[in-house]
Short mmCIF file of C-alpha atoms and ligand atoms in Angstrom, two decimals:
data_model
loop_
_atom_site.label_atom_id
_atom_site.label_comp_id
_atom_site.label_asym_id
_atom_site.label_seq_id
_atom_site.Cartn_x
_atom_site.Cartn_y
_atom_site.Cartn_z
CA MET A 187 93.89 103.57 66.10
CA ILE A 188 95.32 105.28 69.16
CA SER A 189 97.11 102.90 71.52
CA ARG A 190 97.98 103.27 75.14
CA ILE A 191 101.36 104.77 76.02
CA ARG A 192 104.26 102.32 76.24
CA GLY A 193 104.78 101.06 79.78
CA MET A 194 101.30 102.15 80.88
CA ASN A 195 98.50 99.65 81.39
CA ASP A 196 94.76 99.36 81.34
CA ILE A 197 93.68 97.43 84.40
CA LEU A 198 90.91 95.17 83.19
CA PRO A 199 88.90 92.41 84.83
CA PRO A 200 89.84 89.87 86.10
CA ASP A 201 93.06 91.68 87.18
CA SER A 202 91.01 94.57 88.53
CA ILE A 203 89.30 92.10 90.88
CA LEU A 204 92.67 91.15 92.41
CA TRP A 205 93.56 94.83 92.43
CA ASN A 206 90.52 95.69 94.54
CA ARG A 207 91.26 92.79 96.86
CA ILE A 208 94.80 94.11 97.41
CA GLU A 209 93.58 97.65 98.01
CA ALA A 210 90.89 96.49 100.43
CA ALA A 211 93.37 94.31 102.37
CA PHE A 212 95.81 97.22 102.66
CA ARG A 213 93.10 99.60 103.84
CA ARG A 214 91.90 97.02 106.38
CA THR A 215 95.41 96.45 107.67
CA VAL A 216 96.49 100.08 108.09
CA ALA A 217 93.17 100.95 109.75
CA ARG A 218 94.09 98.48 112.51
CA TYR A 219 97.25 100.48 113.15
CA GLY A 220 95.52 103.87 113.14
CA PHE A 221 96.84 105.17 109.83
CA TYR A 222 94.73 107.65 107.84
CA GLU A 223 94.67 108.35 104.14
CA VAL A 224 96.24 111.39 102.53
CA LYS A 225 95.67 112.22 98.87
CA THR A 226 98.11 114.56 97.18
CA PRO A 227 98.33 115.86 93.60
CA ILE A 228 100.04 113.65 91.04
CA LEU A 229 101.95 116.69 89.75
CA GLU A 230 104.47 118.44 91.95
CA GLU A 231 107.20 121.01 91.47
CA THR A 232 110.26 119.24 90.07
CA ALA A 233 112.47 120.54 92.89
CA LEU A 234 110.49 118.50 95.42
CA PHE A 235 111.85 115.29 93.93
CA THR A 236 115.35 116.43 92.98
CA ARG A 237 115.90 117.69 96.53
CA SER A 238 114.51 114.61 98.28
CA ILE A 239 115.18 111.55 96.10
CA GLY A 240 118.58 113.00 95.17
CA ASP A 241 120.23 114.45 92.07
CA ALA A 242 122.52 111.49 91.45
CA THR A 243 119.85 108.76 91.69
CA GLU A 244 118.64 106.78 88.67
CA ILE A 245 115.12 108.10 89.30
CA VAL A 246 116.08 111.77 89.13
CA GLU A 247 118.82 111.41 86.50
CA LYS A 248 116.88 109.29 84.03
CA GLU A 249 113.37 108.41 84.98
CA MET A 250 111.31 111.48 85.74
CA TYR A 251 108.45 112.71 83.60
CA THR A 252 109.35 116.39 83.77
CA PHE A 253 107.90 119.17 81.64
CA GLU A 254 107.21 122.86 81.68
CA ASP A 255 103.63 124.01 82.07
CA LYS A 256 102.22 126.94 80.14
CA GLY A 257 103.47 129.30 82.84
CA GLY A 258 107.05 128.06 82.44
CA HIS A 259 107.11 126.12 85.76
CA SER A 260 109.01 122.85 85.84
CA LEU A 261 106.59 120.14 86.97
CA THR A 262 107.08 116.41 87.45
CA LEU A 263 104.68 113.48 87.56
CA ARG A 264 105.46 111.98 90.96
CA PRO A 265 107.84 109.01 90.75
CA GLU A 266 107.04 107.98 94.35
CA GLY A 267 104.87 109.03 97.28
CA THR A 268 107.15 109.89 100.18
CA ALA A 269 108.31 113.31 98.96
CA SER A 270 104.70 114.45 98.48
CA MET A 271 103.75 113.16 101.93
CA VAL A 272 106.59 115.15 103.47
CA ARG A 273 105.57 118.28 101.57
CA ALA A 274 101.97 117.84 102.75
CA TYR A 275 103.15 117.21 106.31
CA ILE A 276 105.13 120.44 106.30
CA GLU A 277 102.30 122.43 104.74
CA ASN A 278 99.59 120.97 106.97
CA PRO A 279 98.76 123.61 109.60
CA GLU A 280 96.37 121.47 111.62
CA THR A 281 98.70 119.42 113.77
CA ASP A 282 97.74 121.11 117.05
CA GLY A 283 101.36 120.97 118.05
CA ASP A 284 101.42 117.18 117.69
CA SER A 285 104.30 116.25 115.44
CA ILE A 286 103.12 112.65 115.17
CA ALA A 287 101.20 111.77 112.02
CA ARG A 288 100.39 108.29 110.71
CA TRP A 289 99.46 108.51 107.03
CA PHE A 290 98.92 106.19 104.12
CA TYR A 291 98.40 106.72 100.39
CA PHE A 292 97.44 104.83 97.29
CA GLY A 293 97.91 106.01 93.74
CA PRO A 294 99.71 106.07 90.40
CA MET A 295 103.43 106.85 90.17
CA TYR A 296 105.50 107.53 87.04
CA ARG A 297 109.03 106.47 86.15
CA TYR A 298 110.49 106.49 82.67
CA GLU A 299 112.07 103.04 83.02
CA ARG A 300 112.57 100.42 80.30
CA PRO A 301 109.29 98.50 80.53
CA GLN A 302 109.39 94.77 81.22
CA LYS A 303 107.39 92.29 83.31
CA GLY A 304 106.75 93.96 86.67
CA ARG A 305 108.35 97.25 85.60
CA TYR A 306 106.14 99.91 84.10
CA ARG A 307 106.17 103.62 83.41
CA GLU A 308 102.88 104.13 85.19
CA PHE A 309 102.47 101.87 88.19
CA TYR A 310 100.49 101.99 91.40
CA GLN A 311 101.99 102.19 94.84
CA PHE A 312 100.47 102.18 98.25
CA GLY A 313 102.51 103.14 101.21
CA ALA A 314 102.50 104.35 104.78
CA GLU A 315 104.58 106.97 106.55
CA ALA A 316 104.93 107.53 110.30
CA PHE A 317 106.14 111.01 111.21
CA GLY A 318 107.43 112.22 114.55
CA VAL A 319 108.85 109.09 116.21
CA ALA A 320 112.57 108.31 116.22
CA ALA A 321 112.38 105.11 118.28
CA PRO A 322 113.42 101.80 116.69
CA GLU A 323 110.09 100.27 117.71
CA GLN A 324 108.49 102.53 115.09
CA ASP A 325 110.70 101.04 112.36
CA ALA A 326 109.77 97.55 113.52
CA GLU A 327 106.08 98.41 113.62
CA MET A 328 106.17 99.62 110.01
CA MET A 329 107.84 96.41 108.88
CA ALA A 330 105.37 94.37 110.94
CA MET A 331 102.44 96.23 109.40
CA ALA A 332 103.73 95.48 105.90
CA VAL A 333 104.15 91.79 106.80
CA HIS A 334 100.68 91.81 108.35
CA PHE A 335 99.31 93.11 105.03
CA LEU A 336 101.16 90.44 103.00
CA ASN A 337 99.67 87.77 105.28
CA GLU A 338 96.22 89.34 105.01
CA ILE A 339 96.30 89.10 101.21
CA GLY A 340 97.87 85.64 101.29
CA ILE A 341 101.18 86.42 99.59
CA LYS A 342 103.76 83.71 100.19
CA ASP A 343 107.49 83.43 99.54
CA VAL A 344 108.36 87.04 100.21
CA THR A 345 111.39 87.73 102.40
CA LEU A 346 111.81 90.83 104.52
CA LYS A 347 115.42 91.95 104.11
CA ILE A 348 116.75 94.61 106.43
CA ASN A 349 119.89 96.68 106.72
CA SER A 350 121.11 99.80 108.44
CA LEU A 351 122.53 102.71 106.45
CA GLY A 352 123.76 104.40 109.61
CA ASP A 353 123.68 108.07 110.46
CA ASN A 354 125.01 110.88 108.33
CA SER A 355 128.40 110.87 110.07
CA ASP A 356 128.66 107.07 109.64
CA ARG A 357 127.95 107.46 105.96
CA GLN A 358 130.63 110.17 105.57
CA ALA A 359 133.22 107.81 107.06
CA TYR A 360 131.91 104.95 104.93
CA LYS A 361 132.08 107.03 101.76
CA GLU A 362 135.85 107.30 102.18
CA LYS A 363 136.23 103.53 102.47
CA LEU A 364 133.95 103.00 99.52
CA LEU A 365 135.83 105.52 97.38
CA GLU A 366 139.08 103.76 98.12
CA HIS A 367 137.55 100.53 96.80
CA LEU A 368 136.01 102.24 93.75
CA ARG A 369 139.23 104.04 92.82
CA GLY A 370 140.93 100.68 92.55
CA ARG A 371 138.37 99.46 90.02
CA GLU A 372 137.30 102.71 88.37
CA SER A 373 138.00 101.49 84.84
CA GLU A 374 135.31 98.78 85.24
CA LEU A 375 132.56 101.26 86.10
CA CYS A 376 130.00 102.69 83.67
CA GLU A 377 130.27 106.37 82.73
CA ASP A 378 127.41 107.29 85.09
CA CYS A 379 129.15 105.62 88.01
CA LYS A 380 132.48 107.25 87.24
CA ARG A 381 130.63 110.55 87.61
CA ARG A 382 128.82 109.32 90.71
CA MET A 383 132.18 108.79 92.38
CA THR A 384 132.33 112.56 92.74
CA THR A 385 128.61 113.37 93.08
CA ASN A 386 127.42 110.52 95.34
CA PRO A 387 129.54 107.36 95.50
CA LEU A 388 126.87 105.45 97.44
CA ARG A 389 124.76 105.44 94.30
CA VAL A 390 127.30 103.19 92.59
CA LEU A 391 126.06 100.42 94.91
CA ASP A 392 122.62 100.79 93.36
CA CYS A 393 123.62 100.83 89.67
CA LYS A 394 121.92 98.26 87.47
CA GLN A 395 124.86 97.76 85.03
CA GLU A 396 126.42 94.31 85.24
CA ASN A 397 130.01 95.53 85.64
CA CYS A 398 129.05 97.96 88.36
CA ILE A 399 127.12 95.24 90.19
CA ALA A 400 130.31 93.17 90.21
CA VAL A 401 132.37 96.07 91.57
CA ALA A 402 129.69 96.79 94.20
CA ALA A 403 129.67 93.14 95.30
CA GLY A 404 133.26 93.42 96.51
CA ALA A 405 132.83 96.82 98.18
CA PRO A 406 133.12 97.34 101.94
CA LEU A 407 129.76 97.19 103.72
CA ILE A 408 128.09 100.18 105.29
CA ILE A 409 126.87 98.02 108.17
CA ASP A 410 130.51 97.63 109.23
CA SER A 411 130.77 101.42 109.59
CA LEU A 412 127.84 101.99 111.95
CA GLY A 413 128.46 104.28 114.90
CA PRO A 414 127.30 103.18 118.38
CA GLU A 415 123.93 104.97 118.17
CA ALA A 416 122.90 103.64 114.78
CA GLY A 417 124.24 100.24 115.83
CA ALA A 418 122.09 100.20 118.98
CA HIS A 419 119.08 101.35 116.96
CA PHE A 420 119.53 98.48 114.52
CA GLU A 421 119.86 95.96 117.36
CA LYS A 422 116.62 97.22 118.90
CA VAL A 423 114.79 97.00 115.55
CA LYS A 424 115.84 93.36 115.23
CA HIS A 425 114.98 92.63 118.86
CA THR A 426 111.49 94.09 118.41
CA LEU A 427 110.92 92.12 115.20
CA ASP A 428 112.06 88.95 117.02
CA GLY A 429 109.62 89.71 119.83
CA LEU A 430 106.80 90.06 117.32
CA GLY A 431 107.75 86.82 115.61
CA ILE A 432 108.45 88.63 112.31
CA LYS A 433 110.96 86.76 110.18
CA TYR A 434 113.68 88.76 108.44
CA VAL A 435 117.11 88.39 106.93
CA VAL A 436 119.86 90.95 107.43
CA ASP A 437 121.14 91.84 103.97
CA PRO A 438 124.07 94.28 104.15
CA HIS A 439 123.79 94.91 100.41
CA ILE A 440 120.48 96.75 100.65
CA VAL A 441 121.17 100.42 99.91
CA ARG A 442 117.83 101.52 98.35
CA GLY A 443 117.58 103.66 95.22
CA LEU A 444 116.64 106.92 96.93
CA ASP A 445 118.98 109.25 98.82
CA TYR A 446 116.86 110.21 101.80
CA TYR A 447 117.35 107.16 103.99
CA ASN A 448 119.31 106.80 107.20
CA ARG A 449 119.43 103.91 109.69
CA SER A 450 116.81 101.26 108.82
CA ALA A 451 116.40 100.29 105.17
CA PHE A 452 114.33 97.31 104.15
CA GLU A 453 112.91 95.51 101.16
CA PHE A 454 110.38 92.77 100.51
CA ILE A 455 112.03 90.41 98.07
CA THR A 456 110.65 87.56 96.00
CA GLU A 457 112.36 85.14 93.64
CA ASN A 458 109.12 84.56 91.72
CA LEU A 459 108.92 87.72 89.60
CA GLY A 460 111.93 87.33 87.34
CA ALA A 461 114.21 90.37 87.23
CA GLN A 462 111.98 92.55 89.40
CA LYS A 463 112.61 91.14 92.83
CA ALA A 464 111.29 93.90 95.09
CA VAL A 465 107.58 94.01 95.86
CA GLY A 466 108.10 96.72 98.42
CA GLY A 467 110.67 98.78 100.20
CA GLY A 468 111.14 101.48 102.75
CA GLY A 469 113.18 102.84 105.56
CA ARG A 470 113.85 105.67 107.95
CA TYR A 471 114.41 109.21 106.68
CA ASP A 472 115.03 111.42 109.70
CA ALA A 473 116.54 114.37 107.83
CA LEU A 474 114.04 114.76 104.99
CA VAL A 475 111.36 116.89 106.65
CA GLU A 476 113.93 119.46 107.72
CA GLN A 477 115.75 119.27 104.40
CA LEU A 478 112.51 120.23 102.62
CA GLY A 479 111.95 123.21 104.91
CA GLY A 480 110.00 121.75 107.83
CA PRO A 481 110.85 121.36 111.51
CA SER A 482 113.32 118.60 112.35
CA THR A 483 111.08 115.49 112.39
CA PRO A 484 112.06 111.83 112.31
CA ALA A 485 110.08 109.58 109.99
CA VAL A 486 109.91 106.05 108.65
CA GLY A 487 107.78 104.45 105.95
CA PHE A 488 107.44 101.95 103.16
CA ALA A 489 105.67 101.47 99.83
CA MET A 490 104.61 98.46 97.76
CA GLY A 491 103.79 98.06 94.08
CA VAL A 492 100.33 96.84 93.15
CA GLU A 493 101.25 95.36 89.74
CA ARG A 494 103.97 93.19 91.27
CA LEU A 495 101.61 91.95 93.97
CA ILE A 496 99.01 91.06 91.34
CA ALA A 497 101.66 89.12 89.40
CA LEU A 498 102.65 87.27 92.57
CA LEU A 499 99.06 86.43 93.46
CA LYS A 500 98.44 85.11 89.95
CA ASP A 501 101.64 83.11 90.13
CA GLN A 502 100.31 81.54 93.33
CA GLY A 503 97.14 80.59 91.45
CA ALA A 504 94.87 83.12 93.17
CA GLN A 505 91.37 83.02 91.74
CA SER A 506 90.14 86.29 90.35
CA LEU A 507 87.04 85.10 88.57
CA PRO A 508 84.05 87.36 88.50
CA SER A 509 81.05 86.12 90.45
CA LEU A 510 77.44 87.18 90.45
CA ASP A 511 74.39 85.69 92.15
CA PHE A 512 72.06 85.63 89.15
CA PHE A 513 71.71 86.04 85.41
CA VAL A 514 68.17 86.47 84.14
CA ILE A 515 67.30 85.41 80.60
CA PRO A 516 63.94 86.85 79.56
CA MET A 517 62.27 85.47 76.45
CA GLY A 518 59.65 87.77 75.07
CA GLU A 519 58.58 91.33 75.65
CA ALA A 520 56.42 90.81 78.75
CA ALA A 521 59.13 88.62 80.31
CA GLN A 522 61.69 91.36 79.67
CA GLU A 523 59.54 93.93 81.42
CA TYR A 524 58.97 91.60 84.36
CA SER A 525 62.69 90.68 84.55
CA MET A 526 63.73 94.29 84.94
CA LYS A 527 61.48 94.52 88.02
CA LEU A 528 62.65 91.13 89.32
CA GLY A 529 66.25 92.35 89.00
CA ALA A 530 65.42 95.49 90.97
CA ARG A 531 63.86 93.38 93.76
CA LEU A 532 66.77 90.93 93.91
CA ARG A 533 69.29 93.77 94.07
CA SER A 534 67.31 95.44 96.84
CA GLU A 535 67.73 92.16 98.75
CA GLY A 536 71.48 92.58 98.37
CA LEU A 537 71.98 90.08 95.54
CA SER A 538 74.03 90.98 92.49
CA GLY A 539 73.37 90.05 88.90
CA GLU A 540 72.66 90.91 85.34
CA ILE A 541 69.43 90.93 83.31
CA ASP A 542 69.95 90.14 79.68
CA CYS A 543 68.59 92.81 77.37
CA SER A 544 70.42 91.69 74.26
CA GLY A 545 67.93 89.04 73.18
CA ARG A 546 70.76 86.85 71.88
CA ARG A 547 70.39 83.12 71.30
CA LEU A 548 70.01 80.96 74.39
CA LYS A 549 73.27 79.12 73.73
CA ASN A 550 75.22 82.38 73.72
CA LEU A 551 73.46 83.58 76.83
CA PHE A 552 74.43 80.46 78.77
CA LYS A 553 78.02 81.10 77.73
CA ARG A 554 77.71 84.64 79.05
CA ALA A 555 76.25 83.35 82.33
CA GLU A 556 79.41 81.26 82.74
CA ARG A 557 81.72 84.08 81.79
CA ILE A 558 80.27 86.43 84.38
CA GLY A 559 80.32 83.73 87.04
CA ALA A 560 76.56 83.69 87.65
CA ARG A 561 75.64 81.16 90.33
CA TYR A 562 72.04 80.90 89.06
CA THR A 563 70.50 81.45 85.67
CA ILE A 564 66.82 82.32 85.69
CA ILE A 565 64.94 81.72 82.47
CA ILE A 566 61.63 83.48 82.12
CA GLY A 567 59.44 83.14 79.03
CA ASP A 568 55.98 84.58 78.52
CA GLN A 569 54.53 81.17 79.40
CA GLU A 570 56.47 81.01 82.71
CA LEU A 571 55.19 84.47 83.41
CA ALA A 572 51.61 83.37 82.86
CA GLU A 573 52.21 80.38 85.18
CA GLY A 574 53.94 82.52 87.82
CA ALA A 575 57.08 80.36 87.98
CA ALA A 576 60.49 80.26 86.30
CA ASN A 577 63.22 77.73 85.56
CA VAL A 578 66.17 78.40 87.82
CA LYS A 579 69.41 76.62 86.99
CA ASN A 580 72.16 76.16 89.53
CA MET A 581 75.21 76.70 87.32
CA GLU A 582 77.50 74.65 89.51
CA SER A 583 75.40 71.52 90.08
CA LYS A 584 73.60 72.01 86.73
CA GLU A 585 70.32 71.20 88.52
CA GLN A 586 67.25 72.96 87.25
CA GLN A 587 64.29 73.78 89.46
CA ARG A 588 60.96 75.41 88.91
CA ILE A 589 60.46 78.17 91.46
CA ALA A 590 57.45 80.45 91.96
CA LEU A 591 58.42 83.94 90.77
CA ASP A 592 57.58 85.53 94.09
CA ASP A 593 59.82 83.03 95.90
CA ILE A 594 62.91 83.79 93.85
CA GLY A 595 65.19 85.68 96.20
CA ARG A 596 67.78 85.39 98.92
CA SER A 597 66.35 82.20 100.42
CA THR A 598 66.10 80.29 97.11
CA LEU A 599 69.29 81.56 95.40
CA LYS A 600 71.54 80.30 98.17
P1 LIG B 961 110.78 102.10 95.86
O1 LIG B 961 111.58 100.94 96.32
O2 LIG B 961 111.35 102.97 94.83
O3 LIG B 961 110.45 102.93 97.16
O4 LIG B 961 109.36 101.61 95.36
C1 LIG B 961 108.53 100.79 96.15
C2 LIG B 961 107.88 99.72 95.31
O5 LIG B 961 107.20 100.28 94.20
C3 LIG B 961 108.84 98.73 94.69
O6 LIG B 961 109.23 97.75 95.62
C4 LIG B 961 107.99 98.14 93.58
O7 LIG B 961 107.09 97.15 94.07
C5 LIG B 961 107.18 99.34 93.13
N1 LIG B 961 107.78 99.90 91.91
C6 LIG B 961 108.79 100.78 91.82
N2 LIG B 961 109.06 101.08 90.54
C7 LIG B 961 108.19 100.37 89.78
C8 LIG B 961 107.93 100.25 88.37
N3 LIG B 961 108.63 100.95 87.47
N4 LIG B 961 106.96 99.41 87.97
C9 LIG B 961 106.22 98.71 88.86
N5 LIG B 961 106.40 98.79 90.20
C10 LIG B 961 107.38 99.61 90.66
C11 LIG B 961 109.78 104.12 97.19
O8 LIG B 961 109.17 104.57 96.26
C12 LIG B 961 109.79 104.79 98.55
N6 LIG B 961 108.97 106.02 98.45
C13 LIG B 961 109.26 103.88 99.63
C14 LIG B 961 109.22 104.54 100.97
C15 LIG B 961 108.13 105.00 101.60
N7 LIG B 961 110.26 104.82 101.75
C16 LIG B 961 109.84 105.43 102.84
N8 LIG B 961 108.54 105.56 102.77
#
């Protein structure tokens, strides 16, 4: 038997029902903010991710699915969506001189992480990116849109945590302070982090090793190194969120696992998912478009993970049972033929249901009617056919009624 690849999942009903609900709620929400969908290839040139996410990040160092194609090109299964959006933004010739673009995406991402609950090697993200606006109101709007979505889908107990990572110059100054702290405790760091002290010391703050977490906990905070401009930006983001009634917590320990951020960084955190606490995250990345070869363009965005949202919804007791309007049980050849036509008529009226063609025993068929969530079961034998009426059972109240065949439809299957 061939099994699925470790860390990759089949999405089966009833989970797929919750999945569709999440996707529909996200699409509904972003449409209200004027965001449009962009679909990009799942495979990209490896350099796109190494140059954007950053060489010293966990994602690039350890988690990418990278391989050579038959032409010898190094390709990578995308570990996230932002880099591809930026590439598409730069390559898109049809902007008419307008640098503003409001895009969203939905699709599979790949990270070679150690699989556990809420952490997979193939997972689905949806996200939104706003290009071309540097103002703090844009950061706040993105966070508000994400909160709006969480409310729309009915997710509770998720906290929006925000921080500022400052501007490039602020981070240079901060790096010095951080290095001073790290040098004092270098022997406690993992080998990767010892190396990161020279490649990118900020990444030590994001390491998942216990010892490194302890060292990071005592480190100076980047928020204490903000210059006046980044500081004012952060104040305005908070002020705008306050004005919109969006609740948040300032968490100076948020650094994000990707290198491209500056100024706002935020995460949606839950305590209900075990070790995987982030259901979403994002931030501002004003340098990335230019860094990847485009014109200097500010941008801010976020992404959320579908699997973690499904787990949260299930944890909250969300119902994801299938439901159909009818299940027809024909008994006999003529009844079968009639039932196929009855099904066609009911579906043309907008009802949904299943016609049994298996001819299994009645007891089994009633079990199936329950499994598929049929509201009504319609039993038609050759005798019923001759009499022009069928037994219709309301599966909830268990009441059975005899209804003329021609009357079975929207008005009777209420
Ligand atoms: P991220 O924080 O790496 O950000 O991922 C966003 C979300 O994807 C996480 O909060 C989590 O829900 C989900 N996720 C990440 N890894 C896994 C995994 N292995 N298994 C299941 N779910 C996972 C980004 O990817 C940025 N591109 C977000 C962004 C958009 N920043 C600006 N624009």
